[in-house]
Coordinates of C-alpha atoms in Angstrom, one line a residue:
Chain A
M1 CA 16.8 4.6 27.6
A2 CA 16.9 1.5 29.3
R3 CA 13.4 2.0 31.5
H4 CA 10.2 1.0 29.8
P5 CA 7.5 3.0 30.2
E6 CA 4.4 1.4 31.4
F7 CA 1.7 0.5 28.9
R8 CA -1.6 -0.9 28.4
D9 CA -2.8 -2.3 25.1
F10 CA -6.7 -2.8 24.8
D11 CA -8.9 -3.2 21.5
V12 CA -11.0 0.1 20.4
A13 CA -14.0 -1.1 18.4
L14 CA -14.9 1.1 15.6
P15 CA -18.0 2.9 14.5
G16 CA -17.5 0.8 10.9
G17 CA -17.4 -2.2 11.8
G18 CA -14.2 -4.5 13.0
S19 CA -11.7 -3.3 15.8
V20 CA -7.9 -1.5 15.9
R21 CA -5.3 -2.3 18.9
A22 CA -4.8 0.9 20.8
R23 CA -2.0 1.6 23.2
L24 CA -1.8 3.9 26.4
T25 CA 1.6 4.2 28.1
G26 CA 2.8 6.6 30.7
R27 CA 0.9 8.5 33.4
A28 CA -2.8 7.4 32.7
D29 CA -4.1 10.6 34.6
G30 CA -2.1 13.2 33.0
P31 CA -3.0 14.8 30.2
L32 CA -4.1 12.9 26.8
V33 CA -1.4 12.9 24.2
V34 CA -2.4 11.2 20.9
V35 CA 1.2 10.6 19.0
A36 CA 1.6 9.1 15.8
G37 CA 3.9 8.5 13.0
G38 CA 4.8 7.2 9.5
I39 CA 2.9 4.6 7.6
S40 CA 5.3 2.0 9.2
A41 CA 4.9 3.0 12.5
D42 CA 2.3 1.1 15.2
R43 CA 1.0 1.8 18.4
A44 CA 4.6 1.5 20.5
P45 CA 6.4 5.0 19.9
A46 CA 8.1 4.3 23.1
G47 CA 8.6 0.8 22.5
D48 CA 9.0 -2.3 25.2
A49 CA 11.0 -4.8 26.3
A50 CA 10.3 -6.8 23.1
R51 CA 11.0 -4.1 20.6
R52 CA 12.4 -0.6 20.2
G53 CA 9.9 1.8 19.8
W54 CA 10.1 3.9 16.7
W55 CA 10.5 7.2 18.4
D56 CA 11.9 6.5 21.4
W57 CA 13.5 9.2 22.1
A58 CA 10.8 11.4 21.5
V59 CA 8.6 9.6 23.7
G60 CA 9.3 8.3 26.9
P61 CA 10.6 9.1 30.4
G62 CA 11.7 12.6 30.6
A63 CA 11.4 12.7 26.7
S64 CA 9.8 15.6 24.9
V65 CA 7.1 13.5 25.2
D66 CA 7.3 12.9 29.0
V67 CA 5.0 9.9 29.5
D68 CA 6.2 10.7 33.4
R69 CA 3.5 13.6 32.8
F70 CA 1.6 12.7 30.0
A71 CA -0.8 9.7 29.1
V72 CA 0.3 8.8 25.3
L73 CA -2.3 7.1 22.9
A74 CA -1.6 5.6 20.0
I75 CA -3.0 3.1 18.1
D76 CA -2.3 0.5 15.1
W77 CA -3.0 2.0 11.8
L78 CA -5.8 0.3 9.5
P79 CA -6.2 -1.9 8.1
V80 CA -5.4 -4.2 10.8
A81 CA -2.5 -6.6 9.5
G82 CA -3.4 -10.1 7.9
E83 CA -6.9 -8.7 7.7
A84 CA -8.3 -7.8 4.3
A85 CA -7.1 -4.9 2.7
D86 CA -9.7 -4.3 -0.1
R87 CA -11.0 -0.7 0.2
P88 CA -10.1 2.4 0.1
T89 CA -9.0 3.8 4.3
T90 CA -8.4 7.5 4.7
T91 CA -6.6 9.7 6.9
Q92 CA -10.2 10.4 8.5
D93 CA -10.7 6.9 8.6
Q94 CA -7.9 6.4 11.0
A95 CA -8.6 9.7 12.8
R96 CA -12.1 7.9 13.7
A97 CA -10.0 4.9 15.1
V98 CA -8.2 7.4 17.4
A99 CA -11.2 9.4 18.4
A100 CA -13.1 6.0 19.3
A101 CA -9.7 5.0 21.4
L102 CA -10.6 7.8 23.5
D103 CA -13.8 7.1 23.8
A104 CA -13.0 3.8 25.0
L105 CA -10.4 5.1 27.8
N106 CA -13.3 7.7 28.9
R107 CA -11.5 10.7 27.8
P108 CA -13.7 13.1 25.4
V109 CA -10.7 15.2 24.7
A110 CA -7.2 14.6 23.4
D111 CA -5.1 17.3 24.8
A112 CA -2.5 17.6 22.2
F113 CA -2.3 15.8 18.8
V114 CA 1.6 14.8 17.8
G115 CA 1.6 13.5 14.5
A116 CA 4.5 13.4 12.3
S117 CA 4.4 12.5 8.3
Y118 CA 1.4 10.0 7.6
G119 CA 0.6 10.4 11.9
G120 CA 0.5 14.2 10.8
C121 CA -2.1 13.9 8.2
V122 CA -4.1 11.8 10.5
G123 CA -3.7 14.7 12.9
L124 CA -5.0 17.1 10.4
A125 CA -8.0 15.1 9.6
F126 CA -8.8 14.5 13.2
A127 CA -8.7 18.7 13.5
E128 CA -10.5 18.8 11.2
L129 CA -13.3 16.2 11.6
F130 CA -13.4 16.7 15.6
L131 CA -12.4 20.1 16.5
E132 CA -14.1 20.0 19.7
R133 CA -11.8 17.4 21.0
I134 CA -8.6 18.4 20.4
G135 CA -6.5 20.8 22.4
R136 CA -3.6 21.4 20.1
L137 CA -2.0 19.9 16.7
V138 CA 2.0 19.6 16.0
A139 CA 2.4 18.3 12.5
I140 CA 5.5 17.5 11.8
S141 CA 6.4 16.9 7.8
A142 CA 2.7 16.6 7.0
P143 CA 0.7 18.4 4.5
H144 CA -2.9 19.1 4.2
R145 CA -3.0 17.3 0.6
A146 CA -0.9 14.7 -1.4
H147 CA 2.0 16.5 -3.9
P148 CA 1.8 14.4 -7.1
T149 CA 6.0 13.9 -7.2
A150 CA 4.8 12.3 -3.7
T151 CA 1.9 10.8 -5.5
A152 CA 3.9 9.7 -8.6
W153 CA 6.6 7.7 -6.8
R154 CA 4.0 5.7 -4.1
G155 CA 2.0 5.0 -7.3
V156 CA 5.1 3.2 -8.9
Q157 CA 5.7 1.4 -5.7
R158 CA 2.1 0.4 -5.7
R159 CA 2.6 -0.9 -9.3
I160 CA 5.5 -2.9 -7.9
L161 CA 3.5 -4.3 -5.3
E162 CA 0.9 -5.5 -7.7
L163 CA 3.3 -7.0 -10.1
G164 CA 4.7 -8.7 -7.2
V165 CA 1.8 -10.1 -5.8
D166 CA 0.8 -11.1 -9.1
A167 CA 3.6 -13.0 -9.9
G168 CA 3.9 -14.7 -6.9
R169 CA 7.2 -12.9 -6.1
E170 CA 5.9 -10.4 -3.4
A171 CA 8.9 -10.6 -0.9
E172 CA 10.8 -9.1 -3.6
A173 CA 8.5 -6.3 -4.4
L174 CA 8.7 -5.5 -0.9
S175 CA 12.2 -4.8 -0.7
L176 CA 12.0 -3.3 -4.3
A177 CA 9.6 -1.0 -3.3
R178 CA 10.7 -0.2 0.2
Q179 CA 14.1 0.6 -1.7
L180 CA 12.1 3.3 -3.4
A181 CA 10.4 4.4 -1.1
M182 CA 14.1 5.5 1.1
T183 CA 15.0 6.9 -2.2
T184 CA 12.1 9.7 -1.4
Y185 CA 12.7 9.7 2.3
R186 CA 16.2 10.8 1.7
T187 CA 18.5 13.7 0.3
T188 CA 20.6 14.3 -2.7
E189 CA 22.6 15.8 -0.3
E190 CA 22.8 12.9 2.7
L191 CA 23.5 10.3 -0.2
G192 CA 26.2 12.2 -1.8
L193 CA 28.4 12.6 1.4
R194 CA 27.8 9.1 2.6
F195 CA 28.3 7.2 -1.0
G196 CA 30.3 9.8 -3.2
G197 CA 33.5 9.1 -4.4
A198 CA 33.0 5.0 -3.9
P199 CA 34.5 3.0 -6.6
A200 CA 32.0 1.2 -9.2
P201 CA 31.9 -2.6 -8.5
A202 CA 33.7 -4.3 -11.3
A203 CA 31.1 -7.1 -12.6
L204 CA 27.9 -5.8 -14.5
N205 CA 25.1 -4.7 -12.4
A206 CA 26.5 -5.2 -9.0
P207 CA 25.4 -3.4 -6.3
H208 CA 27.4 0.1 -5.6
P209 CA 27.1 0.9 -1.9
V210 CA 24.2 2.5 -2.0
C211 CA 22.3 0.3 -3.6
D212 CA 23.9 -2.4 -0.9
W213 CA 22.7 0.2 2.1
L214 CA 19.3 0.3 0.2
I215 CA 19.3 -3.2 -0.6
A216 CA 19.5 -4.0 3.1
R217 CA 16.8 -1.6 3.9
G218 CA 14.4 -2.8 1.8
E219 CA 15.0 -6.4 2.8
A220 CA 14.8 -5.8 6.5
H221 CA 11.0 -4.3 5.8
A222 CA 10.4 -6.5 3.9
A223 CA 10.4 -9.4 6.8
G224 CA 7.3 -9.8 8.1
A225 CA 5.7 -7.0 5.7
D226 CA 2.1 -6.9 3.6
A227 CA 2.5 -5.9 0.2
R228 CA -2.1 -5.4 0.3
R229 CA -1.9 -3.3 3.8
Q230 CA 1.4 -1.3 1.8
I231 CA -0.9 -0.8 -1.2
V232 CA -3.7 0.5 0.8
L233 CA -1.6 2.7 3.4
T234 CA 0.5 4.4 0.6
D235 CA -3.1 4.9 -1.5
S236 CA -4.6 6.5 1.9
L237 CA -1.5 8.9 1.5
D238 CA -2.2 9.9 -1.8
R239 CA -5.9 10.2 -1.3
H240 CA -5.3 12.6 2.0
A241 CA -6.9 15.4 1.7
V242 CA -7.8 18.5 4.7
E243 CA -9.1 22.1 4.2
P244 CA -6.2 24.3 6.3
E245 CA -9.0 26.6 7.3
R246 CA -11.1 24.2 8.8
V247 CA -8.3 23.1 11.3
T248 CA -8.9 25.6 14.5
C249 CA -7.5 24.0 16.8
P250 CA -3.9 25.9 17.9
L251 CA -1.5 24.2 15.6
T252 CA 2.4 24.0 15.3
V253 CA 3.8 23.1 11.8
V254 CA 7.1 21.7 11.5
G255 CA 8.6 21.4 8.0
F256 CA 12.0 20.8 6.8
T257 CA 13.6 22.4 3.5
D258 CA 14.8 19.4 1.2
D259 CA 11.7 17.3 2.1
R260 CA 11.4 15.3 -1.6
L261 CA 7.5 14.4 -0.4
V262 CA 6.4 17.2 1.1
P263 CA 7.8 20.2 -0.6
I264 CA 8.3 23.1 2.1
E265 CA 5.9 25.1 0.2
D266 CA 2.8 23.0 0.8
L267 CA 3.9 23.3 4.9
R268 CA 4.0 27.2 3.9
E269 CA 0.5 26.9 2.6
L270 CA -1.0 25.0 5.3
A271 CA 0.3 27.3 7.8
G272 CA -0.8 30.3 6.0
R273 CA -3.7 29.3 5.9
A274 CA -4.7 27.3 9.0
A275 CA -7.2 29.0 11.4
N276 CA -4.9 29.2 14.5
L277 CA -1.3 28.9 13.7
C278 CA 0.7 28.8 17.0
R279 CA 4.1 28.4 15.3
F280 CA 6.0 27.2 12.1
V281 CA 9.0 26.2 12.1
E282 CA 10.9 25.6 8.8
A283 CA 14.4 23.9 9.6
P284 CA 17.0 22.4 7.0
S285 CA 17.9 19.1 7.4
V286 CA 19.7 16.5 5.1
F287 CA 17.8 13.5 6.2
G288 CA 14.9 15.5 4.5
H289 CA 11.2 13.0 5.5
D290 CA 13.0 11.0 7.7
A291 CA 14.1 14.2 9.8
F292 CA 10.9 13.7 11.9
L293 CA 13.1 10.5 13.2
K294 CA 16.8 12.2 13.2
E295 CA 16.8 15.8 14.1
R296 CA 16.4 15.4 17.8
E297 CA 17.1 18.7 18.5
V298 CA 14.5 20.6 16.4
V299 CA 11.9 18.2 16.6
G300 CA 12.8 17.6 20.4
R301 CA 12.6 21.8 21.0
A302 CA 9.3 22.0 18.7
L303 CA 8.0 19.6 21.1
R304 CA 8.5 20.7 24.3
T305 CA 7.2 24.2 23.5
A306 CA 4.1 23.3 22.0
L307 CA 3.5 20.7 25.1
L308 CA 4.6 23.3 27.7
P309 CA 1.1 24.3 28.7
L310 CA 0.4 20.9 29.2
A311 CA 3.0 20.0 31.2
I312 CA 2.6 23.5 33.4
C313 CA -1.3 22.1 33.9
S314 CA 0.2 18.6 35.0
E315 CA 2.9 20.4 37.3
I316 CA -0.3 22.4 38.9
A317 CA -2.1 19.4 39.1
A318 CA 0.5 17.1 41.0
Chain B
M1 CA 10.5 20.6 -40.0
A2 CA 9.1 19.2 -42.9
R3 CA 12.9 18.7 -44.9
H4 CA 14.5 15.7 -43.9
P5 CA 18.0 15.9 -44.3
E6 CA 20.3 14.0 -46.4
F7 CA 21.9 10.9 -44.1
R8 CA 24.0 7.9 -44.9
D9 CA 24.2 4.8 -42.9
F10 CA 27.1 2.7 -41.8
D11 CA 28.2 0.0 -39.8
V12 CA 31.5 0.8 -38.0
A13 CA 34.0 -2.4 -37.0
L14 CA 35.1 -2.0 -33.3
P15 CA 38.9 -2.3 -32.0
G16 CA 37.4 -5.2 -29.2
G17 CA 35.4 -6.8 -31.9
G18 CA 31.9 -6.5 -33.4
S19 CA 30.6 -3.3 -34.9
V20 CA 28.3 -0.5 -34.3
R21 CA 25.9 1.4 -36.3
A22 CA 26.5 4.9 -37.2
R23 CA 25.1 8.0 -39.2
L24 CA 26.7 11.0 -40.8
T25 CA 24.0 13.7 -41.9
G26 CA 24.1 16.6 -43.6
R27 CA 26.9 18.5 -45.4
A28 CA 29.7 15.9 -45.5
D29 CA 32.5 18.2 -46.2
G30 CA 31.6 20.4 -43.4
P31 CA 33.1 21.0 -40.0
L32 CA 32.3 17.3 -38.3
V33 CA 29.8 17.8 -35.4
V34 CA 29.3 14.5 -33.1
V35 CA 25.6 14.3 -31.4
A36 CA 25.2 12.4 -28.7
G37 CA 21.9 11.8 -26.2
G38 CA 20.1 10.3 -23.4
I39 CA 20.5 6.6 -23.1
S40 CA 17.4 6.2 -25.6
A41 CA 18.8 8.2 -27.9
D42 CA 19.9 6.8 -31.5
R43 CA 22.2 7.6 -34.7
A44 CA 19.0 9.6 -35.6
P45 CA 19.0 13.0 -33.8
A46 CA 17.6 15.2 -36.7
G47 CA 14.6 11.7 -37.9
D48 CA 13.9 10.4 -41.0
A49 CA 11.4 9.7 -43.4
A50 CA 10.7 6.8 -41.2
R51 CA 10.3 8.7 -37.6
R52 CA 11.1 11.3 -35.9
G53 CA 14.5 12.3 -34.5
W54 CA 15.0 12.8 -30.5
W55 CA 16.5 16.0 -30.9
D56 CA 14.7 17.2 -34.2
W57 CA 14.7 20.6 -33.3
A58 CA 18.4 21.1 -32.2
V59 CA 20.0 19.2 -35.3
G60 CA 18.2 19.6 -39.0
P61 CA 18.3 22.4 -41.9
G62 CA 19.2 25.9 -40.1
A63 CA 18.8 24.2 -36.6
S64 CA 21.3 25.4 -33.8
V65 CA 23.5 22.4 -35.3
D66 CA 22.8 23.3 -38.9
V67 CA 23.1 19.9 -41.1
D68 CA 22.8 22.7 -44.3
R69 CA 26.5 23.6 -42.6
F70 CA 27.7 20.7 -40.8
A71 CA 28.8 17.0 -40.8
V72 CA 26.4 15.6 -38.2
L73 CA 28.0 11.9 -36.8
A74 CA 26.1 10.0 -34.7
I75 CA 26.2 6.5 -33.0
D76 CA 23.4 3.8 -31.5
W77 CA 24.6 3.1 -28.3
L78 CA 26.8 0.1 -27.2
P79 CA 25.3 -2.9 -26.7
V80 CA 23.5 -3.3 -30.2
A81 CA 19.9 -4.0 -29.7
G82 CA 19.2 -7.8 -29.8
E83 CA 23.2 -8.9 -29.1
A84 CA 24.6 -10.1 -26.0
A85 CA 24.3 -7.5 -22.8
D86 CA 26.4 -9.2 -20.5
R87 CA 29.3 -7.1 -19.3
P88 CA 29.7 -3.4 -18.8
T89 CA 29.9 -0.8 -21.0
T90 CA 31.5 1.8 -20.0
T91 CA 31.4 5.6 -21.6
Q92 CA 35.0 5.0 -22.6
D93 CA 33.6 1.9 -24.7
Q94 CA 31.0 4.2 -26.7
A95 CA 33.8 7.3 -26.7
R96 CA 36.4 4.4 -28.5
A97 CA 33.3 3.5 -31.1
V98 CA 33.0 7.3 -31.7
A99 CA 36.5 7.2 -32.4
A100 CA 36.2 4.2 -35.0
A101 CA 33.1 6.0 -37.0
L102 CA 35.3 8.7 -37.4
D103 CA 38.1 6.5 -38.6
A104 CA 35.8 4.7 -40.7
L105 CA 35.2 7.9 -42.3
N106 CA 38.4 9.3 -42.5
R107 CA 38.3 12.3 -40.4
P108 CA 40.9 12.5 -37.8
V109 CA 38.9 15.4 -35.6
A110 CA 35.7 15.9 -34.2
D111 CA 35.6 19.8 -34.6
A112 CA 32.6 19.6 -31.8
F113 CA 31.1 17.2 -30.1
V114 CA 27.7 18.1 -28.6
G115 CA 26.4 15.4 -25.9
A116 CA 23.6 15.7 -23.5
S117 CA 22.8 13.5 -20.0
Y118 CA 24.6 10.3 -21.1
G119 CA 25.8 11.8 -24.7
G120 CA 27.7 14.8 -22.6
C121 CA 29.5 11.8 -20.3
V122 CA 30.8 10.0 -23.2
G123 CA 31.8 13.4 -24.9
L124 CA 33.9 14.3 -21.4
A125 CA 35.5 10.4 -21.7
F126 CA 36.4 11.0 -25.3
A127 CA 37.8 14.5 -24.4
E128 CA 39.8 12.1 -21.9
L129 CA 40.7 9.6 -24.1
F130 CA 41.4 11.4 -27.7
L131 CA 42.5 14.7 -26.8
E132 CA 44.1 15.4 -30.2
R133 CA 40.7 14.4 -31.7
I134 CA 37.9 17.0 -30.2
G135 CA 37.7 20.6 -31.3
R136 CA 35.5 21.7 -28.7
L137 CA 32.8 20.2 -26.5
V138 CA 29.3 21.1 -25.4
A139 CA 28.6 18.6 -22.4
I140 CA 24.8 19.8 -21.5
S141 CA 23.7 18.1 -18.0
A142 CA 26.5 15.9 -18.0
P143 CA 28.6 15.1 -14.8
H144 CA 32.0 14.0 -14.8
R145 CA 30.9 11.2 -13.0
A146 CA 27.7 10.0 -11.5
H147 CA 26.0 11.2 -8.1
P148 CA 24.8 8.7 -5.1
T149 CA 21.2 9.6 -5.7
A150 CA 21.2 8.9 -9.3
T151 CA 22.6 5.3 -8.9
A152 CA 20.2 4.3 -6.3
W153 CA 17.4 5.3 -8.3
R154 CA 18.6 3.7 -11.3
G155 CA 19.9 0.9 -9.5
V156 CA 16.4 0.0 -8.4
Q157 CA 15.2 0.3 -11.7
R158 CA 17.8 -2.4 -12.7
R159 CA 16.9 -4.4 -9.4
I160 CA 13.1 -4.0 -11.4
L161 CA 14.2 -5.1 -14.8
E162 CA 15.9 -8.0 -13.6
L163 CA 12.9 -9.0 -11.2
G164 CA 10.9 -8.7 -14.5
V165 CA 13.1 -10.6 -16.6
D166 CA 13.6 -13.5 -13.8
A167 CA 9.6 -13.5 -13.3
G168 CA 9.0 -13.7 -17.2
R169 CA 7.3 -9.8 -16.9
E170 CA 9.8 -8.0 -18.8
A171 CA 7.3 -5.7 -20.7
E172 CA 5.7 -4.6 -17.0
A173 CA 9.1 -4.5 -15.9
L174 CA 10.2 -2.2 -18.6
S175 CA 7.3 -0.2 -18.4
L176 CA 7.5 0.5 -14.1
A177 CA 11.5 1.0 -14.3
R178 CA 10.7 3.6 -17.3
Q179 CA 8.1 5.4 -14.9
L180 CA 10.9 5.6 -12.3
A181 CA 13.0 7.0 -14.2
M182 CA 10.5 9.7 -15.3
T183 CA 9.9 10.8 -12.0
T184 CA 13.5 11.3 -12.0
Y185 CA 13.6 13.3 -15.2
R186 CA 11.5 15.8 -14.3
T187 CA 10.4 18.1 -11.1
T188 CA 8.5 18.6 -8.1
E189 CA 7.5 22.0 -9.9
E190 CA 6.3 20.0 -13.1
L191 CA 4.1 17.7 -11.3
G192 CA 2.7 20.2 -9.3
L193 CA 1.7 22.7 -12.2
R194 CA 0.5 19.8 -14.3
F195 CA -0.9 17.5 -11.8
G196 CA -2.1 19.0 -8.6
G197 CA -5.7 19.8 -7.4
A198 CA -6.7 16.8 -9.3
P199 CA -9.2 14.9 -6.9
A200 CA -8.2 11.5 -6.0
P201 CA -10.2 8.5 -8.1
A202 CA -13.1 6.6 -5.7
A203 CA -11.1 3.3 -6.0
L204 CA -8.5 1.5 -4.1
N205 CA -5.3 2.3 -6.0
A206 CA -6.8 3.4 -8.7
P207 CA -4.4 5.5 -10.6
H208 CA -4.2 9.2 -10.4
P209 CA -3.6 11.5 -13.3
V210 CA -0.2 11.8 -12.5
C211 CA 0.0 7.6 -13.0
D212 CA -1.9 7.4 -15.9
W213 CA 0.6 9.9 -17.3
L214 CA 3.8 8.0 -16.1
I215 CA 1.8 4.1 -17.1
A216 CA 1.7 5.8 -20.8
R217 CA 5.2 6.7 -21.1
G218 CA 6.1 3.7 -19.4
E219 CA 4.1 1.3 -21.6
A220 CA 5.5 3.4 -24.6
H221 CA 8.9 3.1 -23.5
A222 CA 8.6 -0.5 -23.3
A223 CA 7.3 -1.5 -26.4
G224 CA 9.9 -2.8 -28.1
A225 CA 12.8 -2.1 -25.2
D226 CA 15.6 -4.6 -24.5
A227 CA 15.3 -5.4 -20.4
R228 CA 19.4 -6.4 -20.4
R229 CA 20.5 -3.4 -23.2
Q230 CA 18.8 -1.0 -20.4
I231 CA 20.4 -2.8 -17.1
V232 CA 23.9 -2.2 -19.3
L233 CA 23.0 1.4 -20.5
T234 CA 22.0 2.5 -16.8
D235 CA 25.2 0.6 -15.3
S236 CA 27.0 2.4 -17.8
L237 CA 25.8 5.8 -16.4
D238 CA 26.7 4.2 -12.9
R239 CA 30.4 3.5 -13.4
H240 CA 30.6 6.8 -15.5
A241 CA 34.0 8.6 -14.2
V242 CA 36.7 11.2 -16.1
E243 CA 38.8 13.5 -14.4
P244 CA 37.8 17.1 -15.1
E245 CA 41.3 18.3 -15.2
R246 CA 42.3 15.8 -18.2
V247 CA 39.4 17.5 -20.0
T248 CA 41.7 19.7 -21.7
C249 CA 39.8 20.9 -25.1
P250 CA 37.9 24.0 -25.1
L251 CA 34.4 22.9 -23.1
T252 CA 31.3 24.3 -22.9
V253 CA 29.2 22.9 -19.7
V254 CA 25.2 23.4 -19.5
G255 CA 23.0 22.3 -16.5
F256 CA 19.6 23.1 -15.2
T257 CA 19.2 24.0 -11.4
D258 CA 16.4 21.6 -10.5
D259 CA 18.0 18.7 -12.5
R260 CA 17.4 15.5 -9.9
L261 CA 19.7 13.2 -11.9
V262 CA 22.9 15.6 -12.2
P263 CA 23.0 18.1 -9.3
I264 CA 24.1 21.7 -10.4
E265 CA 26.8 21.5 -7.7
D266 CA 28.3 18.6 -9.6
L267 CA 28.5 20.7 -13.0
R268 CA 29.7 23.6 -11.2
E269 CA 32.6 21.3 -9.5
L270 CA 33.2 19.9 -13.5
A271 CA 33.5 23.4 -14.9
G272 CA 35.6 24.8 -12.1
R273 CA 38.2 21.8 -12.7
A274 CA 38.4 21.1 -16.3
A275 CA 41.3 23.0 -17.8
N276 CA 39.9 24.8 -20.5
L277 CA 36.5 26.0 -19.9
C278 CA 34.7 28.2 -22.5
R279 CA 31.7 28.7 -20.9
F280 CA 29.0 27.5 -17.8
V281 CA 25.3 28.5 -18.5
E282 CA 23.3 27.5 -15.5
A283 CA 19.7 28.0 -15.9
P284 CA 16.2 26.8 -14.0
S285 CA 14.0 24.7 -15.8
V286 CA 10.5 22.9 -14.8
F287 CA 12.1 20.1 -16.7
G288 CA 15.1 19.2 -14.8
H289 CA 17.4 16.3 -16.0
D290 CA 15.0 16.4 -20.0
A291 CA 15.6 20.3 -20.5
F292 CA 18.0 19.4 -22.9
L293 CA 15.0 18.4 -24.7
K294 CA 12.5 20.9 -23.8
E295 CA 14.5 24.4 -23.4
R296 CA 14.9 25.4 -26.7
E297 CA 16.2 28.8 -26.0
V298 CA 18.5 28.0 -23.4
V299 CA 20.5 25.2 -25.4
G300 CA 20.1 26.4 -28.7
R301 CA 21.4 29.8 -27.8
A302 CA 24.5 27.8 -25.8
L303 CA 25.0 25.4 -28.7
R304 CA 25.0 28.3 -31.3
T305 CA 27.8 29.9 -29.2
A306 CA 29.8 27.0 -29.2
L307 CA 29.4 25.8 -32.7
L308 CA 30.2 29.8 -34.2
P309 CA 33.7 29.3 -34.4
L310 CA 33.1 26.1 -36.9
A311 CA 30.0 28.1 -38.8
I312 CA 32.4 31.3 -39.2
C313 CA 35.3 28.1 -40.9
S314 CA 32.7 26.8 -43.1
E315 CA 31.4 30.5 -44.5
I316 CA 34.8 31.0 -45.1
A317 CA 35.5 27.3 -46.5
A318 CA 32.4 28.0 -48.8

C-alpha cells in the first residue's frame, strides 16, 4: 500500500498525571475505531512516511479497518519510552489512557475497539471499565487473564533483562529476552517446516539456522528498546485480569489453536462466559500467537464482519 | 526403597584419550542393562548412601530394571566435570564411552540399553554404531534428531550461559538457563493446574507463584553446575543425528503426546523408519518431556515388557 493515510498526532493528559501520545488516522468524522496491538506496537498501526506500520495490511485505505471510512485511534503504550518505569502498569491503566484520548477528541464512544494480543487485553479491560463507551469489541488472541505458562516464559525474560541491566549488558539481555519471546510467539510446526533437516554447524556452540534467525530478530528488537519499559509491559500482561461476565458489549473473539501463549481453551472460556458474544472464530495457524500479524484471510474477514455495521452507518451518513 | 543396591565404580579409559567414570550396580553376572538418562543424569540411577538416584523407582531391587536380576551399567556423561569443555561432544562419543565401559567389564554385549531423553539418543547412536553389541533398545522420549524448536530453546539457554560466563555471573545464568529448560520440560496443562488462578503480586516484577517455583528449581540446579559443560551437553543434543533404518536391534519407542521438546510426530517417524520395531508406546502425560521421571505406570510397564526376555533368561540361568 503506497498511499499513507492522513493522520494527526496529539498528546493526551492522563488523569493520574503525565501524558501519552496518540494518533488519529483516516476520516476524522467517521465511526471511531480504536486499534491496539502487542506490547511492541505503537500509535501507528498504518505506518507513515517514516516507518511501516505494525498492522499496515489490516489498517489503511481500503483495508479491513478502512481509514477511508473510519477514524482510527491508537496510542503508544505506557510507560512513555524514556520516562521512569518503576511501578506496575495494568491493562486498566492503558484502557484509561485510551479513554482520555477519546475525551481529548471529544468522542464519548469508541464505536469499535479492535485489539490483538496485549491490545486485546486492553480492549477487554476497556469494555469492563467503560461499558457505556464502547460499541463493540474484537479481541484477537487475547485472554481475560494470563496463563501461568505464559507468565513462566515472560518471568524468565524479565529476569534476563534484570541481569542484563544489573551487569551493564542491557543490549544483549534485550536481544536474549526477545529471542525467548520469539520462540513463544511461533509454533513447533512452523520452526520444523522452516528449519528442519538443516545440518548442525561444525564448531561447538556455533548457532544453528534457527538460532541465526532468533539472534537476528533479537538484535533488531534490542536496537533502541528499553529493558525497564519491557519489564513493565510484560509484567502488565501477567497481572492482566478481567471478568468476562462484565464485558457486556457485543464481542468477537478470535483465537488460534496452536498459540503457545494463549491456550485456545482460555479463549473458549472467555467466549463462553462473556455477556454478549457475537462470534467466536477459532482457526489453526502455524504462526501461533503471531497469527494476528500473519493470517490476513482469517483476521481480515473477522475484522470486516465485525465492523460491517459501522461501515453501513458510514455509507448511510455519506 | 530403603535398601541401596551393591555397586562398583570404575574408571574407563577412552579410545580418544581421557577417561570416564562408570558404575556397575546389582547382580554382576546377570544380563547386562545399560541405563542412561537426561543431560543432568549420571552413573547412579539407583542412588547410593550419599544421594538419591535420578531414576531410583525404575532401577533398584525389585524395580522395573531389577538389580537383583540384572547387572546395570551407567556412566557419567562426557565431558568430565571440571575438565576442559571446549569441543563438541556427540551422542556417538557418549556411545563409544559406553562401549569402552563394556570392554572394561569384559562384556561384549549390552543385553539391553534403556535410555530416556538424552540417554535414549545415546542409545540410538550406540545401536547404530555397535549393532552387534546390543540385544535390545528401549528409547524413551528420545528422537533420532533434534527438532528445531528444541534447538531454539537450547540455543537461547546456551547464549544465556555465555553471557553469564562472560559477565562473571555464572550462577545466575545457570539458574536462568535451567528456569527456561524447566518450562520446556513441562506442559501448559500442568502449569495451569498447579498455578492457575493465583493472584498477581502487588509489586512491579515481583515473582508470580510459577516464577517462585522456577527460580527454586533454577537455583537448586545452579549449585555446583558448570556452565561450560552445560553448553557442551545441550549442544550435543542439537547435533544428535541417527538414521532410524540403521537401528537394527529390537526397538521399543516410548513417547508422550504433549512433550514440547520431542514432538510425538518425530517419535512416530523414528518408530516407522526403524528396522526392527517391537513396540511403540504413545501415552499422554501432563509432565511432557519429564514424563520418563514421573509416569511410573506407563514407563515401568514398558520397561518390564521390554526386559522380560532377559528376566526369563536370568531365571533359567539361576
